[in-house]
mmCIF file of C-alpha atoms and ligand atoms in Angstrom:
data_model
loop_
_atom_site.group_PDB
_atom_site.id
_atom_site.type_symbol
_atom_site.label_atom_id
_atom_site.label_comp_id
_atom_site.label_asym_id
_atom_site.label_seq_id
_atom_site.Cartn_x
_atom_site.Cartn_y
_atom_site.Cartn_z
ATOM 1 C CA UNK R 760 12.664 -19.140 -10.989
ATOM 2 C CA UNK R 761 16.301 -20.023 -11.911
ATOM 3 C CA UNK R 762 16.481 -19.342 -15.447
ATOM 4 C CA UNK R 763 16.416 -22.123 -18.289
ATOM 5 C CA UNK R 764 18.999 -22.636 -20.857
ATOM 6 C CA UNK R 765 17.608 -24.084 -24.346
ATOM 7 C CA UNK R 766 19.450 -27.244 -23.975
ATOM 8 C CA UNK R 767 17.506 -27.741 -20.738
ATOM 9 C CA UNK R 768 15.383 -30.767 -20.894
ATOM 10 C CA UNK R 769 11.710 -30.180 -19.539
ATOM 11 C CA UNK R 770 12.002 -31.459 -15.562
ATOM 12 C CA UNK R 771 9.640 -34.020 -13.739
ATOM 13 C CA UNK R 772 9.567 -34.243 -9.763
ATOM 14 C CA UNK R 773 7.562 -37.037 -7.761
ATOM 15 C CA UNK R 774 6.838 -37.718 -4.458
ATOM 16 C CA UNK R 775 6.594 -41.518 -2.686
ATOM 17 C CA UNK R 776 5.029 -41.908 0.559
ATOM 18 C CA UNK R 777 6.726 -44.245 2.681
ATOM 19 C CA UNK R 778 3.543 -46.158 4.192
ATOM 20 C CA UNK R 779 4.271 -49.415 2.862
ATOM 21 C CA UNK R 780 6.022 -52.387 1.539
ATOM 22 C CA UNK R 781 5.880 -52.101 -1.959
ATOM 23 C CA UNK R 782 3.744 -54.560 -4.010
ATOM 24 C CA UNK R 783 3.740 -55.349 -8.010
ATOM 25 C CA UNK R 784 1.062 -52.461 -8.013
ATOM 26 C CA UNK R 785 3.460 -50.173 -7.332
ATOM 27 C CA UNK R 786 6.078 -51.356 -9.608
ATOM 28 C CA UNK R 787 3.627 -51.587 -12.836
ATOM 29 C CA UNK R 788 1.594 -48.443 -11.854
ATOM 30 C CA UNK R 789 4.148 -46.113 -10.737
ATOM 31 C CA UNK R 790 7.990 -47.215 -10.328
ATOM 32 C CA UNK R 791 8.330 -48.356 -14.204
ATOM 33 C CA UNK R 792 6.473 -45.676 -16.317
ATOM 34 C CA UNK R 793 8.252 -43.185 -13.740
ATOM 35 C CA UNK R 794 11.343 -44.731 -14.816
ATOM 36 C CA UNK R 795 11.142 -44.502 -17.928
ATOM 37 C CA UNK R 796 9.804 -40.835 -17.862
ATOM 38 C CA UNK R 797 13.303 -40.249 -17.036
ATOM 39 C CA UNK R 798 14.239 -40.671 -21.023
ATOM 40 C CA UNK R 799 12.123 -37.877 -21.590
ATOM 41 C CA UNK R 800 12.800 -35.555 -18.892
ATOM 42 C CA UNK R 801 15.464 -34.105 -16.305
ATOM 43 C CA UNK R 802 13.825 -36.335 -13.378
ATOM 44 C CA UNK R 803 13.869 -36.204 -9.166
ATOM 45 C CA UNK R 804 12.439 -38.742 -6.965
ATOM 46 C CA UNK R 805 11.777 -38.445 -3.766
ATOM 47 C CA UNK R 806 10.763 -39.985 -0.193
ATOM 48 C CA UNK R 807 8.131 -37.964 1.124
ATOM 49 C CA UNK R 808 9.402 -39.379 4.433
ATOM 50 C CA UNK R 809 7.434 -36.361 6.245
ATOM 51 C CA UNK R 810 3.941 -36.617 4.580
ATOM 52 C CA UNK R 811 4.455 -40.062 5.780
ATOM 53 C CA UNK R 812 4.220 -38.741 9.411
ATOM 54 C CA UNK R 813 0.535 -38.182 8.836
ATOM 55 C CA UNK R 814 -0.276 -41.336 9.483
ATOM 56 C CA UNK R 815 2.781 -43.047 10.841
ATOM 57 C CA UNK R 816 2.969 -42.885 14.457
ATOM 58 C CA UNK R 817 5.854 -45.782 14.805
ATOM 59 C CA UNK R 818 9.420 -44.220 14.437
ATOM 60 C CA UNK R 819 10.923 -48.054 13.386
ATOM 61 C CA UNK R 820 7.982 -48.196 10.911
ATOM 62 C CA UNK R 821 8.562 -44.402 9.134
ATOM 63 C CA UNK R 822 12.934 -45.157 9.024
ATOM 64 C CA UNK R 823 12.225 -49.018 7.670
ATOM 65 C CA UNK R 824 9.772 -48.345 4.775
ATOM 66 C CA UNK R 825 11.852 -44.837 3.537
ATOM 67 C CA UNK R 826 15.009 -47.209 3.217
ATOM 68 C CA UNK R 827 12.683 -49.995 1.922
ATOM 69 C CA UNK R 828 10.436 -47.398 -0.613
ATOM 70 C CA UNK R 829 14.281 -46.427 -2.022
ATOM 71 C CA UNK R 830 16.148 -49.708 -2.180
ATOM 72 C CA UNK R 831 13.065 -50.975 -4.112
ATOM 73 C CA UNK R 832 13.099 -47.782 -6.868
ATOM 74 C CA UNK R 833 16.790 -48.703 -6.796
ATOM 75 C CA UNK R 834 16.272 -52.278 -7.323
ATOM 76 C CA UNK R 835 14.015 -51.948 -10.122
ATOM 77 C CA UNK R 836 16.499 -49.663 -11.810
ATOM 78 C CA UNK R 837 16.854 -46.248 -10.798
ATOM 79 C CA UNK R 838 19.924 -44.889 -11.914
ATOM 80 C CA UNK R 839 20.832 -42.475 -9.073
ATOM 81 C CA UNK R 840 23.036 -40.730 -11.907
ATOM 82 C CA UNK R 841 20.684 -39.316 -14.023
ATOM 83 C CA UNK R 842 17.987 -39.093 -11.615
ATOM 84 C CA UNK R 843 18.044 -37.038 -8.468
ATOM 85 C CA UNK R 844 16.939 -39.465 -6.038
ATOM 86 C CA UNK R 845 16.544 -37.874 -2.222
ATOM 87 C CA UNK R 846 14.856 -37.883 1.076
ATOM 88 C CA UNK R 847 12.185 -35.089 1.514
ATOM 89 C CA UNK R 848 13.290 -34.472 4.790
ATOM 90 C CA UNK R 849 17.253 -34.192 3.765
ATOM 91 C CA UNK R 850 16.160 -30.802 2.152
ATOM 92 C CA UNK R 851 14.934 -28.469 4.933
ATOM 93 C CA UNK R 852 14.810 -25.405 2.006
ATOM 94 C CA UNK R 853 11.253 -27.679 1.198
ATOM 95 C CA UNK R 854 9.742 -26.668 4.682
ATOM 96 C CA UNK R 855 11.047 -23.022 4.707
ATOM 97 C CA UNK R 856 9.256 -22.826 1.822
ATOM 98 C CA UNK R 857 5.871 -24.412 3.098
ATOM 99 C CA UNK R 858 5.380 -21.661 5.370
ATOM 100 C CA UNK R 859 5.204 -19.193 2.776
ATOM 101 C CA UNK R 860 3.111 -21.148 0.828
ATOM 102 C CA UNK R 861 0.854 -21.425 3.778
ATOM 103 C CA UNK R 862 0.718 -18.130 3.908
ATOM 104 C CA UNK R 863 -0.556 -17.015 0.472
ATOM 105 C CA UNK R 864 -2.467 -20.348 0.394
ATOM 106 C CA UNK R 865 -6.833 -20.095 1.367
ATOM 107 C CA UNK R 866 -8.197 -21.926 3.969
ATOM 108 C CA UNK R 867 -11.329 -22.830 1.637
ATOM 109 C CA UNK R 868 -8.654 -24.449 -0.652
ATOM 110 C CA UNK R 869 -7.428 -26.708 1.822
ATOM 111 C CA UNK R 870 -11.321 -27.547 3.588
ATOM 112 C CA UNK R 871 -12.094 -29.021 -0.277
ATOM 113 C CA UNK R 872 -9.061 -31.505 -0.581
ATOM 114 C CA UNK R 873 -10.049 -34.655 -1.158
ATOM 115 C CA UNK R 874 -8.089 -36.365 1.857
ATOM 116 C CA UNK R 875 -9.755 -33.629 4.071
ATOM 117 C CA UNK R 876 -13.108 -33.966 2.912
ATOM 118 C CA UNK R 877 -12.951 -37.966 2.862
ATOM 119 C CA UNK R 878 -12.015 -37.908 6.525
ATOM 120 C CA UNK R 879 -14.504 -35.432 7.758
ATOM 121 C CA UNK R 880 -16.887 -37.278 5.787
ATOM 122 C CA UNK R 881 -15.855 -40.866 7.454
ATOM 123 C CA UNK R 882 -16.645 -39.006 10.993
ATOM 124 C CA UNK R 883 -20.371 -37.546 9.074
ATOM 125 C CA UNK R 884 -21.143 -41.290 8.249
ATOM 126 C CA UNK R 885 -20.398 -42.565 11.898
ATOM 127 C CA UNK R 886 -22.138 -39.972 13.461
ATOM 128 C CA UNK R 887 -19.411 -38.068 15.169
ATOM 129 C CA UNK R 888 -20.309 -34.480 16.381
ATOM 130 C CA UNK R 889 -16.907 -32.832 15.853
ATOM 131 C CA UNK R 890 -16.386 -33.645 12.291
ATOM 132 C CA UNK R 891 -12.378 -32.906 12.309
ATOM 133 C CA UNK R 892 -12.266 -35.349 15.096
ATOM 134 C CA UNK R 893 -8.975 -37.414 14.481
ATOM 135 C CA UNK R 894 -7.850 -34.908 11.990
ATOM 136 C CA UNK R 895 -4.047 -33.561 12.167
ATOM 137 C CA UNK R 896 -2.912 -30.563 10.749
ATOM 138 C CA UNK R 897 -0.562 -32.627 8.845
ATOM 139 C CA UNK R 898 -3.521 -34.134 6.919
ATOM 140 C CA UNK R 899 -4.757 -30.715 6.300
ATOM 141 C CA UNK R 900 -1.743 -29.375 5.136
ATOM 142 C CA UNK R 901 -0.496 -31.962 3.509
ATOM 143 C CA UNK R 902 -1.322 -30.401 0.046
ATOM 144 C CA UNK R 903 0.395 -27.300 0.979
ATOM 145 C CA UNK R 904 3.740 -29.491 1.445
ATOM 146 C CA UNK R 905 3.377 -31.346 -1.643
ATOM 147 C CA UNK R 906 3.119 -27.985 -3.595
ATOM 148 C CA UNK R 907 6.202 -27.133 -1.841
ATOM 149 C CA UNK R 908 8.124 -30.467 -2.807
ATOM 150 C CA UNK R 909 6.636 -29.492 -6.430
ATOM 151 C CA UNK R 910 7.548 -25.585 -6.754
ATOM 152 C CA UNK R 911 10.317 -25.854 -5.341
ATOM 153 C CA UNK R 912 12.200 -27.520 -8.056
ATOM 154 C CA UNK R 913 10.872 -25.428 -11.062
ATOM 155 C CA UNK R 914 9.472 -28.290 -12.408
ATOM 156 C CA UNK R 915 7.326 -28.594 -15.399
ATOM 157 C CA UNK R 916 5.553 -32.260 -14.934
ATOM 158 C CA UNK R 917 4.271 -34.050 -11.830
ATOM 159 C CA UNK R 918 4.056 -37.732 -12.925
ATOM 160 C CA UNK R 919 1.161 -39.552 -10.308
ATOM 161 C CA UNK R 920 -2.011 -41.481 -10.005
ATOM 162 C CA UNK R 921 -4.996 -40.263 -10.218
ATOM 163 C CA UNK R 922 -5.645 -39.940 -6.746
ATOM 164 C CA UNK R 923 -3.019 -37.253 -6.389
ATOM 165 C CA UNK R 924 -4.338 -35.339 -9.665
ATOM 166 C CA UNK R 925 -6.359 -33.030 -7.374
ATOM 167 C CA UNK R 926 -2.683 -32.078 -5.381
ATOM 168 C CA UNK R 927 -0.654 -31.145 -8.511
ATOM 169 C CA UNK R 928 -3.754 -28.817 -9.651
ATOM 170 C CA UNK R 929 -3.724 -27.260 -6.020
ATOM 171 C CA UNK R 930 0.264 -26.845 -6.253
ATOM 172 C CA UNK R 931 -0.245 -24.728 -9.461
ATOM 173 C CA UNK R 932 -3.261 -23.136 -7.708
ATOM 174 C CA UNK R 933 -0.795 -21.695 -4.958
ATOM 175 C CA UNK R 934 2.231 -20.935 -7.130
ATOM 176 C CA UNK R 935 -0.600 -18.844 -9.212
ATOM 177 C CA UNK R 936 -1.337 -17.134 -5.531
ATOM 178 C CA UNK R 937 2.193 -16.424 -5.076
ATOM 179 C CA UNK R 938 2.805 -14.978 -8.704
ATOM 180 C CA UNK R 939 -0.418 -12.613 -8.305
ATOM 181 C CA UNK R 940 1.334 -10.843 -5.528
ATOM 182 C CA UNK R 941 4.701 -11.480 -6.058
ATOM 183 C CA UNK R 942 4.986 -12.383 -9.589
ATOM 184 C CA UNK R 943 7.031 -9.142 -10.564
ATOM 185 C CA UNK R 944 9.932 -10.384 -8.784
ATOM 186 C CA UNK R 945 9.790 -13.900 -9.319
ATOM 187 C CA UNK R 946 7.047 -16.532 -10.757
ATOM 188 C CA UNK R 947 6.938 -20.185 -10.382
ATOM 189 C CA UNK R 948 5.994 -22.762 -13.222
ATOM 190 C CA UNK R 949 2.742 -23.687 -13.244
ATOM 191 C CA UNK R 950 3.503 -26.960 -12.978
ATOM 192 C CA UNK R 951 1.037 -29.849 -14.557
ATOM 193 C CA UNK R 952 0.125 -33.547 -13.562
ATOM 194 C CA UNK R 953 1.181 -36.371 -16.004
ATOM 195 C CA UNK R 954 -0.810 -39.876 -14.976
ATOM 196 C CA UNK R 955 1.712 -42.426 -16.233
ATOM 197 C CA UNK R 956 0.482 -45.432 -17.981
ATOM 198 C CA UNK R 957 1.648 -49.099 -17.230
ATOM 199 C CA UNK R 958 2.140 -51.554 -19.957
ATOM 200 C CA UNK R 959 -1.546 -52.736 -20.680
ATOM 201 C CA UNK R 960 -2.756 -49.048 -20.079
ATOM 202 C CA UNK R 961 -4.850 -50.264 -17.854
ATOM 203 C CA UNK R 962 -4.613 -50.567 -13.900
ATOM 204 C CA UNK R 963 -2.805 -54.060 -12.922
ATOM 205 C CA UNK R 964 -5.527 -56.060 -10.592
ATOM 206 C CA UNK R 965 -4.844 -57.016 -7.498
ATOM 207 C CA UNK R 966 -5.773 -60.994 -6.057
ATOM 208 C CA UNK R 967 -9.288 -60.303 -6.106
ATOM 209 C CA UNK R 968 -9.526 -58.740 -9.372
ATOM 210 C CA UNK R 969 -10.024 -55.171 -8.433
ATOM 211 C CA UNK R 970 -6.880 -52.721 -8.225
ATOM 212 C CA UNK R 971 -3.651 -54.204 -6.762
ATOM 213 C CA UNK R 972 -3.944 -51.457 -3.565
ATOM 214 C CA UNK R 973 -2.365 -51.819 0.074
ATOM 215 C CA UNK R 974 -5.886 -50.681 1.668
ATOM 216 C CA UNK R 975 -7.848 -53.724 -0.061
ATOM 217 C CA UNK R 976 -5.631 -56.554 1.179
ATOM 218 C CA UNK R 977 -4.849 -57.894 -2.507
ATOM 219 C CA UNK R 978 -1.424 -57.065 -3.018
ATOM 220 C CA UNK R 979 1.506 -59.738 -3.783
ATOM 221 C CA UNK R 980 4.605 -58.430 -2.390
ATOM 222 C CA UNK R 981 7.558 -57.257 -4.495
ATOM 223 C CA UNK R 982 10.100 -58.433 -2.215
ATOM 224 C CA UNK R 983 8.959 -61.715 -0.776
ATOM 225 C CA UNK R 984 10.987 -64.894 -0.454
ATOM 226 C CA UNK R 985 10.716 -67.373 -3.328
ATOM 227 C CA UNK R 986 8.261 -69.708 -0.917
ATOM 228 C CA UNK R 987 5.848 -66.967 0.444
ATOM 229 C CA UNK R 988 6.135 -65.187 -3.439
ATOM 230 C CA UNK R 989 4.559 -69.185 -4.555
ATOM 231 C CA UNK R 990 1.904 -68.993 -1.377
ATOM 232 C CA UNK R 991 0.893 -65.963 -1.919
ATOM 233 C CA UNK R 992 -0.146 -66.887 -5.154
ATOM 234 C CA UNK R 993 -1.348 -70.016 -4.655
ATOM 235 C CA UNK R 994 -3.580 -68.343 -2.250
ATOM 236 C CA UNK R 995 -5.347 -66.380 -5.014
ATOM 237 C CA UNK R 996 -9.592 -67.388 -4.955
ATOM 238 C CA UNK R 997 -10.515 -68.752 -7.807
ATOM 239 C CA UNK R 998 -13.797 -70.660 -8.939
ATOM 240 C CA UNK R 999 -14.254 -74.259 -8.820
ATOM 241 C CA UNK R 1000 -14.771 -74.345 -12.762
ATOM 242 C CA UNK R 1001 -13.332 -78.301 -13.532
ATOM 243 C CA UNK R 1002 -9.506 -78.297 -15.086
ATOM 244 C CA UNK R 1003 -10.978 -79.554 -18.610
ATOM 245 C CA UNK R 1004 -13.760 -76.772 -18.559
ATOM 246 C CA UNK R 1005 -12.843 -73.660 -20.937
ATOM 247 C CA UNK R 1006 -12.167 -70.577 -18.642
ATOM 248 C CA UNK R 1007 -12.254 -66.505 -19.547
ATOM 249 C CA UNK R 1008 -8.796 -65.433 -19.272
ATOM 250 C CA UNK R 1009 -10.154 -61.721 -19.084
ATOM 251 C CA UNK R 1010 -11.829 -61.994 -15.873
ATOM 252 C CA UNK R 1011 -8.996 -63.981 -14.438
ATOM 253 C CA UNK R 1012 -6.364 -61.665 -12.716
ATOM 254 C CA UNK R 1013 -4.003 -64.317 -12.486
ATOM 255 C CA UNK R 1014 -3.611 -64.241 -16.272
ATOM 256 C CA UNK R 1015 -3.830 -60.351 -16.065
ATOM 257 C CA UNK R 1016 -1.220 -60.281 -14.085
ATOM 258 C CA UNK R 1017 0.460 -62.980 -15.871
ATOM 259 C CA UNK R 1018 0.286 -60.926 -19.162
ATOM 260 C CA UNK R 1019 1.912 -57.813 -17.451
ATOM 261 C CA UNK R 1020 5.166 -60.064 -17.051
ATOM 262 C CA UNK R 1021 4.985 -62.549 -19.476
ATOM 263 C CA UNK R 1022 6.455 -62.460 -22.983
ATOM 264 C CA UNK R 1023 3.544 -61.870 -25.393
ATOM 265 C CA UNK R 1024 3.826 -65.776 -26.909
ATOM 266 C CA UNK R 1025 3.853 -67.288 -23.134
ATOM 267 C CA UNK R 1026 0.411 -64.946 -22.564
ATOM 268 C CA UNK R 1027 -1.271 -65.962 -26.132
ATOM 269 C CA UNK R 1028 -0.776 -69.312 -25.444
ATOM 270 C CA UNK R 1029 -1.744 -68.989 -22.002
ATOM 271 C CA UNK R 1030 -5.182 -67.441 -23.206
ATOM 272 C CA UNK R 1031 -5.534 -70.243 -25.987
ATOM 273 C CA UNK R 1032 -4.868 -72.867 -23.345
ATOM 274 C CA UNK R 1033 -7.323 -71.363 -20.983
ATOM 275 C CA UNK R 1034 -10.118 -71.132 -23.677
ATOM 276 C CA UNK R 1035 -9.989 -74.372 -24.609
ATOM 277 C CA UNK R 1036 -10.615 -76.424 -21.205
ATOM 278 C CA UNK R 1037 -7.718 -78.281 -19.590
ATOM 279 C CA UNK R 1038 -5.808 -76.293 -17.880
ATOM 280 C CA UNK R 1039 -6.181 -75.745 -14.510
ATOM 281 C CA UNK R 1040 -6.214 -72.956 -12.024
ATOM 282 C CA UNK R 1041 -3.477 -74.877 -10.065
ATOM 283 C CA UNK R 1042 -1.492 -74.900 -13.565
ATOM 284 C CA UNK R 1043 -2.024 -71.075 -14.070
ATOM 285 C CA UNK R 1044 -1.046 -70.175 -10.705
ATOM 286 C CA UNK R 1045 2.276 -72.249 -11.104
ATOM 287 C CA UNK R 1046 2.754 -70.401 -14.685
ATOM 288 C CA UNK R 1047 2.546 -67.146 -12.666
ATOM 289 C CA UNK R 1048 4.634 -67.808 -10.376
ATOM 290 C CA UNK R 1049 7.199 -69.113 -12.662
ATOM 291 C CA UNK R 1050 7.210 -66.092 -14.608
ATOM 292 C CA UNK R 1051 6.952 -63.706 -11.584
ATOM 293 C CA UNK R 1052 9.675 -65.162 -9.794
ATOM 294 C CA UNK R 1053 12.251 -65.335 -12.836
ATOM 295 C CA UNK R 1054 11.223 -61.890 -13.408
ATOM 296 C CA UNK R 1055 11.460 -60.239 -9.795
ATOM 297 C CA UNK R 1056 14.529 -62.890 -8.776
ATOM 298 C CA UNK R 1057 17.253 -59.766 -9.889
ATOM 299 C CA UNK R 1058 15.730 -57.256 -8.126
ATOM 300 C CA UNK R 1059 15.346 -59.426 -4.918
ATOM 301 C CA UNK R 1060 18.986 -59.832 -4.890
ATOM 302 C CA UNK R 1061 19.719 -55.979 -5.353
ATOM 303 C CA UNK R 1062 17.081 -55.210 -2.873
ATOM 304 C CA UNK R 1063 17.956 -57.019 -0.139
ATOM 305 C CA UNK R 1064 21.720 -55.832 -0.723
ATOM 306 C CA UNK R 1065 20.805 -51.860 -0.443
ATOM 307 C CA UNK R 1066 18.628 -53.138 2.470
ATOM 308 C CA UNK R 1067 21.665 -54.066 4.618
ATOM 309 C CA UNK R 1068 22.599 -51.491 7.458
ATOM 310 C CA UNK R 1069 25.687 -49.948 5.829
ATOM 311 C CA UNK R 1070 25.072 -50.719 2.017
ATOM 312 C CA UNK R 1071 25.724 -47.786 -0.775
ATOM 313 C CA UNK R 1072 22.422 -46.920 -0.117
ATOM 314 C CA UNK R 1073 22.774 -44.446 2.128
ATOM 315 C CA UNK R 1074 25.612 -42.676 -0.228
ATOM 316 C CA UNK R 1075 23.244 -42.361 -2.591
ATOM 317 C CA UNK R 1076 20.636 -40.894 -0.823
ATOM 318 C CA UNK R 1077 23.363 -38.340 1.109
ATOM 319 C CA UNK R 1078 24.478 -37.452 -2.687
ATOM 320 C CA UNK R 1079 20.636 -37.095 -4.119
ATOM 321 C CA UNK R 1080 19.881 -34.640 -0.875
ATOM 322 C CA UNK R 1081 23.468 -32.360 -1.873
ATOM 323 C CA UNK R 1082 22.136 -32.196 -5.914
ATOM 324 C CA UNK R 1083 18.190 -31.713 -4.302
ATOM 325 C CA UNK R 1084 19.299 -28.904 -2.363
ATOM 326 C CA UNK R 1085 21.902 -27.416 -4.850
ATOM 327 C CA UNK R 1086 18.553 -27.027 -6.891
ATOM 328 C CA UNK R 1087 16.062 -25.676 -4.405
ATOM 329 C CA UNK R 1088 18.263 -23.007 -2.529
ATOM 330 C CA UNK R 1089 18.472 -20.558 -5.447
ATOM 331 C CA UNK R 1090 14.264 -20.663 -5.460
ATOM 332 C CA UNK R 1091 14.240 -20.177 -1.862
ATOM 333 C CA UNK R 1092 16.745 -17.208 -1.772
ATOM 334 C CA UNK R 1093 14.769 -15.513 -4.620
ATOM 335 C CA UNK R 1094 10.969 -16.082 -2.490
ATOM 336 C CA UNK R 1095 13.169 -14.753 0.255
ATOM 337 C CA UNK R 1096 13.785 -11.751 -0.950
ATOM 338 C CA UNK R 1097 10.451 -11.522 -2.719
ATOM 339 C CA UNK R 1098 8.411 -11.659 0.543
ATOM 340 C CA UNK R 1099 11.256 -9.496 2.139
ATOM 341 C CA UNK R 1100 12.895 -11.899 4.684
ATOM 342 C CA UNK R 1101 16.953 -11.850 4.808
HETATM 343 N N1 LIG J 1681 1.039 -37.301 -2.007
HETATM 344 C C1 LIG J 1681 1.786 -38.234 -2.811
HETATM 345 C C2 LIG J 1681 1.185 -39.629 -2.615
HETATM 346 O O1 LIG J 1681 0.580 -39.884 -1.597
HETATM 347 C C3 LIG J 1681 3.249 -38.238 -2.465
HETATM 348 C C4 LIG J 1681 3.885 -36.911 -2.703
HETATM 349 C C5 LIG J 1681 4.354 -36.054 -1.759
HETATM 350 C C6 LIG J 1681 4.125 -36.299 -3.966
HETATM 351 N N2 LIG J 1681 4.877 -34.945 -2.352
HETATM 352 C C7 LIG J 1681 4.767 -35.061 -3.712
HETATM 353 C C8 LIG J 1681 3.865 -36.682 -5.292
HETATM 354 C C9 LIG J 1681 5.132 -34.195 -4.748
HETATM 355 C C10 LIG J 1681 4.230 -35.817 -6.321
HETATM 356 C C11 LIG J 1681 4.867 -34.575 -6.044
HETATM 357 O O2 LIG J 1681 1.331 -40.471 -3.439
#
């Protein structure tokens, strides 16, 4: 695809689904370590504002939580300068190019996805005769578009979760399909998943202790208000272990989350405090929020700026689309003429 000078940097692309409200899951787990990927390589983010579509039926829902998904990677400090930062949808080249995909893509491929198979199996368990009952050929495509968002920008790294490990290998299955029958015209990069790692290396727990996600219910919101930021937390279940009582700070996830934010004295003195008895889970929570709030107060203020109707937000985004499609119309002209359209 469109040849490399020496000087280029390596380049990373990455999708976001706009499904949600981001939580501090997100921001540990996927917004910062993406960010920062961006010392390392030539990096686009994206809303996948059309894999959204999926599952969102509600048109208010899909248009509030793209502009919320990018005010917040804005917010948190993407630098729309040295990161090309778009809408999915704003490059139409990425759709073009999912047909042909489709095309040289198997069926078999697509029956083992993980989303598929995890849906089918969901209408096994509850007895449902037509086992693709509920099923949209968006779902069953979706991995078809991804590789398209993904080959499309001659990338070399695919920073994600886990979950989406399986996607990234399928993209680099079908760009292999396409090179074995096109390849002597042009070939795509095989490109290759990187799983980002948040500051503890390990996954930051959400308010029950297992991992912060929007489908178990245990998220604290990035954007809240100060006063539903302190309720949420105060809300947190914890045992009824007396204040002078020494506590594990390791199977707490208030201090785990505490000791993502905190500075590293405020979290060993946290953990001594907590060891020895006499301190509280009231007192913890308040340290949390404390910290949490001083840390997230910035970003509030940003966010809810970009969030207004006719902030620069939406020159950003127009900008990131013209430098997204600058780069992905030379790779569809060439698969153009490869396949022998135009
Ligand atoms: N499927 C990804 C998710 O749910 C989002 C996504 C869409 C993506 N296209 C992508 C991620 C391309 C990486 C590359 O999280």
């Amino acid at each position: 695809m469109p040849t490399e000078d020496a000087t280029q940097r390596p380049v990373s692309v990455t999708g976001i689904k706009p499904t949600g409200d981001p939580h501090l899951g997100n921001l540990v787990g996927a917004i910062l370590p993406a960010l920062e990927l961006a010392d390392e390589y030539d990096s686009m983010y994206f809303i996948a504002d059309y894999h959204a579509l999926t599952s969102l039926r509600s048109p208010e829902a899909v248009a509030h939580y793209t502009r919320s998904v990018a005010a917040s990677w804005i917010a948190a400090g993407l630098d729309p300068d040295r990161t090309i930062f778009y809408r999915q949808s704003d490059v139409p080249e990425v759709f073009e190019l999912t047909w042909v995909l489709s095309c040289l893509t198997a069926k078999g491929l697509m029956n083992r996805a993980h989303a598929y198979k995890a849906a089918v199996d969901r209408n096994k368990e509850r007895g449902i005769e037509d086992v693709d009952s509920g099923i949209n050929m968006g779902l069953y495509n979706y991995p078809v578009l991804m590789a398209s968002d993904i080959l499309i920008m001659d990338c070399d790294v695919v920073p994600v979760g886990r979950d989406q490990v399986q996607h990234v290998e399928y993209a680099a299955d079908i760009a292999g399909a396409f090179n074995a029958v096109y390849g002597e015209h042009v070939r795509f990069k095989l490109p290759r998943a990187r799983i980002p790692q948040d500051k503890s290396g390990q996954t930051l727990p959400g308010t029950d202790g297992r991992k912060m996600s929007k489908s178990y219910g245990n998220t604290i919101p990035l954007f809240a208000p100060e006063e539903e930021l302190r309720k949420t937390i105060r809300r947190i279940p914890t045992d009824s272990t007396p204040i002078e009582e020494p506590k594990d700070p390791d199977s707490s996830p208030i201090f785990q989350i505490l000791a993502n934010f905190a500075d590293p004295d405020v979290t060993a003195t946290t953990r001594a405090e907590l060891m020895a008895g006499g301190m509280g889970w009231g007192h913890l929570k308040e340290r949390l929020f404390g910290t949490l709030n001083t840390y997230l107060a910035p970003l509030r203020e940003r966010y809810f700026e970009l969030m207004e109707p006719d902030s620069r937000l939406n020159d950003i985004l127009a900008a990131g689309a013209d430098k997204a499609r600058k780069r992905a119309q030379p790779t569809l002209a060439e698969v153009r003429k490869a396949v022998g359209i135009g």
